[in-house]
């Protein structure tokens, strides 16, 4: 898992596991971050509903991290360590066949006012560390094709396309 040279972190960011008391303010944070992307996509970006977001907190095999500056949430990451979860879209044989042991990044969100300040790179460093500790070899995530800023950001950090799902209409 190669990573690009570090961007200087322009702010001091604290990372911690999300607690039950954080659920409501984290939900509001995610709505803010994905509002513009969700206006333009066929498939809503995660989480699709507050009820589903609240359910995820209690699921096994999910890690939810908050990144804060002071008391403000500036980033959120949600990872799964296997593809056996309810409603999973992942085919584990794809990764086994390629000798990959992935951590699935279900969500990676940076507050719009903190984008370009090194917060996302710091978050990615933390996820790489968590992956290594868990014996994972790759970070795997999904990005909406029209989320050009996110695609550019991931490609700059050596992410590459695994497969393609295309929505079609007649």
mmCIF file of C-alpha atoms in Angstrom:
data_model
loop_
_atom_site.group_PDB
_atom_site.id
_atom_site.type_symbol
_atom_site.label_atom_id
_atom_site.label_comp_id
_atom_site.label_asym_id
_atom_site.label_seq_id
_atom_site.Cartn_x
_atom_site.Cartn_y
_atom_site.Cartn_z
ATOM 1 C CA UNK A 1 0.000 0.000 0.000
ATOM 2 C CA UNK A 2 2.114 2.851 -1.267
ATOM 3 C CA UNK A 3 1.144 6.331 -0.233
ATOM 4 C CA UNK A 4 2.134 9.690 -1.672
ATOM 5 C CA UNK A 5 4.440 12.128 0.071
ATOM 6 C CA UNK A 6 2.711 13.679 3.061
ATOM 7 C CA UNK A 7 0.986 17.006 2.677
ATOM 8 C CA UNK A 8 1.753 19.373 5.535
ATOM 9 C CA UNK A 9 -1.061 19.234 8.056
ATOM 10 C CA UNK A 10 -2.225 22.828 8.450
ATOM 11 C CA UNK A 11 -4.260 22.109 11.605
ATOM 12 C CA UNK A 12 -3.925 19.874 14.654
ATOM 13 C CA UNK A 13 -6.327 16.972 14.218
ATOM 14 C CA UNK A 14 -7.289 14.490 16.928
ATOM 15 C CA UNK A 15 -8.552 11.013 15.980
ATOM 16 C CA UNK A 16 -10.709 8.752 18.121
ATOM 17 C CA UNK A 17 -13.326 6.040 17.889
ATOM 18 C CA UNK A 18 -16.858 7.303 17.532
ATOM 19 C CA UNK A 19 -19.094 6.957 20.613
ATOM 20 C CA UNK A 20 -22.858 6.621 20.821
ATOM 21 C CA UNK A 21 -23.072 10.233 22.029
ATOM 22 C CA UNK A 22 -21.532 11.332 18.687
ATOM 23 C CA UNK A 23 -24.165 9.734 16.436
ATOM 24 C CA UNK A 24 -26.446 12.739 15.877
ATOM 25 C CA UNK A 25 -23.723 15.292 15.223
ATOM 26 C CA UNK A 26 -21.854 12.844 12.974
ATOM 27 C CA UNK A 27 -25.045 12.282 10.957
ATOM 28 C CA UNK A 28 -25.399 16.058 10.497
ATOM 29 C CA UNK A 29 -21.732 16.245 9.452
ATOM 30 C CA UNK A 30 -22.215 13.523 6.808
ATOM 31 C CA UNK A 31 -25.324 15.223 5.403
ATOM 32 C CA UNK A 32 -23.297 18.417 4.993
ATOM 33 C CA UNK A 33 -20.317 16.712 3.348
ATOM 34 C CA UNK A 34 -22.328 14.657 0.840
ATOM 35 C CA UNK A 35 -25.153 17.124 0.124
ATOM 36 C CA UNK A 36 -23.771 18.356 -3.213
ATOM 37 C CA UNK A 37 -22.598 14.930 -4.425
ATOM 38 C CA UNK A 38 -25.944 13.331 -3.593
ATOM 39 C CA UNK A 39 -27.785 15.949 -5.650
ATOM 40 C CA UNK A 40 -26.001 14.683 -8.763
ATOM 41 C CA UNK A 41 -25.776 10.885 -8.361
ATOM 42 C CA UNK A 42 -28.105 8.019 -9.228
ATOM 43 C CA UNK A 43 -26.999 6.050 -6.181
ATOM 44 C CA UNK A 44 -26.931 7.971 -2.895
ATOM 45 C CA UNK A 45 -23.555 8.033 -1.285
ATOM 46 C CA UNK A 46 -23.445 6.407 2.111
ATOM 47 C CA UNK A 47 -25.122 6.537 4.521
ATOM 48 C CA UNK A 48 -28.458 6.304 2.780
ATOM 49 C CA UNK A 49 -30.610 6.920 5.844
ATOM 50 C CA UNK A 50 -30.191 7.950 9.457
ATOM 51 C CA UNK A 51 -31.746 4.658 10.598
ATOM 52 C CA UNK A 52 -29.105 2.692 8.654
ATOM 53 C CA UNK A 53 -26.342 4.936 10.011
ATOM 54 C CA UNK A 54 -27.532 4.301 13.570
ATOM 55 C CA UNK A 55 -27.675 0.535 12.918
ATOM 56 C CA UNK A 56 -24.088 0.489 11.648
ATOM 57 C CA UNK A 57 -22.841 1.689 15.032
ATOM 58 C CA UNK A 58 -23.918 -1.615 16.623
ATOM 59 C CA UNK A 59 -22.556 -3.911 13.891
ATOM 60 C CA UNK A 60 -19.538 -6.128 14.538
ATOM 61 C CA UNK A 61 -16.497 -5.752 12.300
ATOM 62 C CA UNK A 62 -17.063 -2.038 11.685
ATOM 63 C CA UNK A 63 -14.691 0.670 12.856
ATOM 64 C CA UNK A 64 -15.930 4.275 12.941
ATOM 65 C CA UNK A 65 -13.390 7.041 13.496
ATOM 66 C CA UNK A 66 -13.911 10.732 14.109
ATOM 67 C CA UNK A 67 -11.302 13.338 13.274
ATOM 68 C CA UNK A 68 -11.710 16.575 15.209
ATOM 69 C CA UNK A 69 -10.226 20.024 15.498
ATOM 70 C CA UNK A 70 -11.236 21.204 18.928
ATOM 71 C CA UNK A 71 -14.853 20.073 19.293
ATOM 72 C CA UNK A 72 -15.620 20.257 15.559
ATOM 73 C CA UNK A 73 -15.801 17.128 13.430
ATOM 74 C CA UNK A 74 -13.578 17.649 10.393
ATOM 75 C CA UNK A 75 -13.488 14.043 9.194
ATOM 76 C CA UNK A 76 -15.200 10.689 9.487
ATOM 77 C CA UNK A 77 -14.014 7.252 8.404
ATOM 78 C CA UNK A 78 -15.934 3.989 8.489
ATOM 79 C CA UNK A 79 -14.249 0.682 7.705
ATOM 80 C CA UNK A 80 -15.317 -2.941 7.508
ATOM 81 C CA UNK A 81 -12.849 -5.784 7.892
ATOM 82 C CA UNK A 82 -14.745 -8.406 5.938
ATOM 83 C CA UNK A 83 -17.258 -8.550 3.134
ATOM 84 C CA UNK A 84 -19.774 -10.766 4.892
ATOM 85 C CA UNK A 85 -21.946 -7.951 6.240
ATOM 86 C CA UNK A 86 -25.668 -7.770 5.594
ATOM 87 C CA UNK A 87 -26.367 -6.474 2.107
ATOM 88 C CA UNK A 88 -22.713 -6.573 1.125
ATOM 89 C CA UNK A 89 -21.942 -5.864 -2.529
ATOM 90 C CA UNK A 90 -18.476 -7.422 -2.290
ATOM 91 C CA UNK A 91 -17.407 -10.689 -3.934
ATOM 92 C CA UNK A 92 -14.649 -12.015 -1.622
ATOM 93 C CA UNK A 93 -13.335 -14.399 -4.323
ATOM 94 C CA UNK A 94 -12.237 -11.404 -6.401
ATOM 95 C CA UNK A 95 -9.751 -10.429 -3.696
ATOM 96 C CA UNK A 96 -8.721 -13.963 -2.716
ATOM 97 C CA UNK A 97 -7.834 -14.759 -6.323
ATOM 98 C CA UNK A 98 -5.513 -11.726 -6.388
ATOM 99 C CA UNK A 99 -3.878 -12.350 -3.002
ATOM 100 C CA UNK A 100 -5.470 -9.231 -1.534
ATOM 101 C CA UNK A 101 -6.611 -8.891 2.082
ATOM 102 C CA UNK A 102 -8.612 -5.650 1.917
ATOM 103 C CA UNK A 103 -10.047 -3.324 4.481
ATOM 104 C CA UNK A 104 -13.240 -1.851 3.030
ATOM 105 C CA UNK A 105 -13.469 1.910 3.476
ATOM 106 C CA UNK A 106 -17.215 2.383 3.523
ATOM 107 C CA UNK A 107 -16.970 6.106 4.212
ATOM 108 C CA UNK A 108 -14.248 8.726 4.096
ATOM 109 C CA UNK A 109 -15.513 12.260 4.530
ATOM 110 C CA UNK A 110 -13.700 15.565 5.098
ATOM 111 C CA UNK A 111 -15.486 18.772 6.061
ATOM 112 C CA UNK A 112 -15.558 21.120 3.023
ATOM 113 C CA UNK A 113 -13.797 23.902 4.968
ATOM 114 C CA UNK A 114 -10.904 21.535 5.808
ATOM 115 C CA UNK A 115 -10.331 20.060 2.369
ATOM 116 C CA UNK A 116 -6.901 20.850 0.964
ATOM 117 C CA UNK A 117 -5.386 21.314 4.440
ATOM 118 C CA UNK A 118 -3.916 17.818 4.858
ATOM 119 C CA UNK A 119 -6.811 16.391 6.879
ATOM 120 C CA UNK A 120 -7.684 13.771 4.249
ATOM 121 C CA UNK A 121 -4.055 12.675 3.943
ATOM 122 C CA UNK A 122 -3.821 12.363 7.724
ATOM 123 C CA UNK A 123 -7.012 10.286 7.727
ATOM 124 C CA UNK A 124 -5.611 8.035 5.008
ATOM 125 C CA UNK A 125 -2.402 7.537 7.056
ATOM 126 C CA UNK A 126 -4.526 6.427 10.000
ATOM 127 C CA UNK A 127 -6.446 3.965 7.817
ATOM 128 C CA UNK A 128 -3.205 2.538 6.396
ATOM 129 C CA UNK A 129 -1.951 2.023 9.937
ATOM 130 C CA UNK A 130 -5.202 0.348 11.007
ATOM 131 C CA UNK A 131 -5.024 -1.912 7.927
ATOM 132 C CA UNK A 132 -1.451 -2.997 8.700
ATOM 133 C CA UNK A 133 -2.328 -3.737 12.337
ATOM 134 C CA UNK A 134 -5.225 -5.919 11.148
ATOM 135 C CA UNK A 135 -3.095 -7.719 8.549
ATOM 136 C CA UNK A 136 -4.813 -6.093 5.592
ATOM 137 C CA UNK A 137 -2.918 -5.371 2.383
ATOM 138 C CA UNK A 138 -5.213 -2.934 0.541
ATOM 139 C CA UNK A 139 -7.732 -0.181 1.151
ATOM 140 C CA UNK A 140 -10.795 -0.700 -1.059
ATOM 141 C CA UNK A 141 -13.506 1.925 -1.534
ATOM 142 C CA UNK A 142 -16.195 3.090 -3.923
ATOM 143 C CA UNK A 143 -16.396 6.585 -5.415
ATOM 144 C CA UNK A 144 -19.163 8.036 -7.559
ATOM 145 C CA UNK A 145 -17.844 8.490 -11.103
ATOM 146 C CA UNK A 146 -19.042 12.087 -11.200
ATOM 147 C CA UNK A 147 -17.324 12.956 -7.910
ATOM 148 C CA UNK A 148 -14.361 14.281 -9.875
ATOM 149 C CA UNK A 149 -12.647 16.006 -6.951
ATOM 150 C CA UNK A 150 -12.617 12.784 -4.906
ATOM 151 C CA UNK A 151 -11.466 10.705 -7.886
ATOM 152 C CA UNK A 152 -8.604 13.087 -8.564
ATOM 153 C CA UNK A 153 -7.633 13.030 -4.873
ATOM 154 C CA UNK A 154 -7.613 9.213 -4.702
ATOM 155 C CA UNK A 155 -5.729 8.808 -7.996
ATOM 156 C CA UNK A 156 -3.065 11.225 -6.759
ATOM 157 C CA UNK A 157 -2.595 8.796 -3.863
ATOM 158 C CA UNK A 158 -2.137 5.739 -6.096
ATOM 159 C CA UNK A 159 -5.679 4.342 -5.895
ATOM 160 C CA UNK A 160 -6.651 2.530 -9.074
ATOM 161 C CA UNK A 161 -9.877 1.253 -10.594
ATOM 162 C CA UNK A 162 -10.715 -2.371 -9.740
ATOM 163 C CA UNK A 163 -13.968 -2.897 -11.569
ATOM 164 C CA UNK A 164 -16.792 -0.843 -12.965
ATOM 165 C CA UNK A 165 -20.476 -0.662 -12.247
ATOM 166 C CA UNK A 166 -22.346 1.409 -14.809
ATOM 167 C CA UNK A 167 -25.919 2.563 -14.403
ATOM 168 C CA UNK A 168 -27.811 2.409 -17.707
ATOM 169 C CA UNK A 169 -31.268 3.516 -18.813
ATOM 170 C CA UNK A 170 -33.413 3.163 -21.959
#
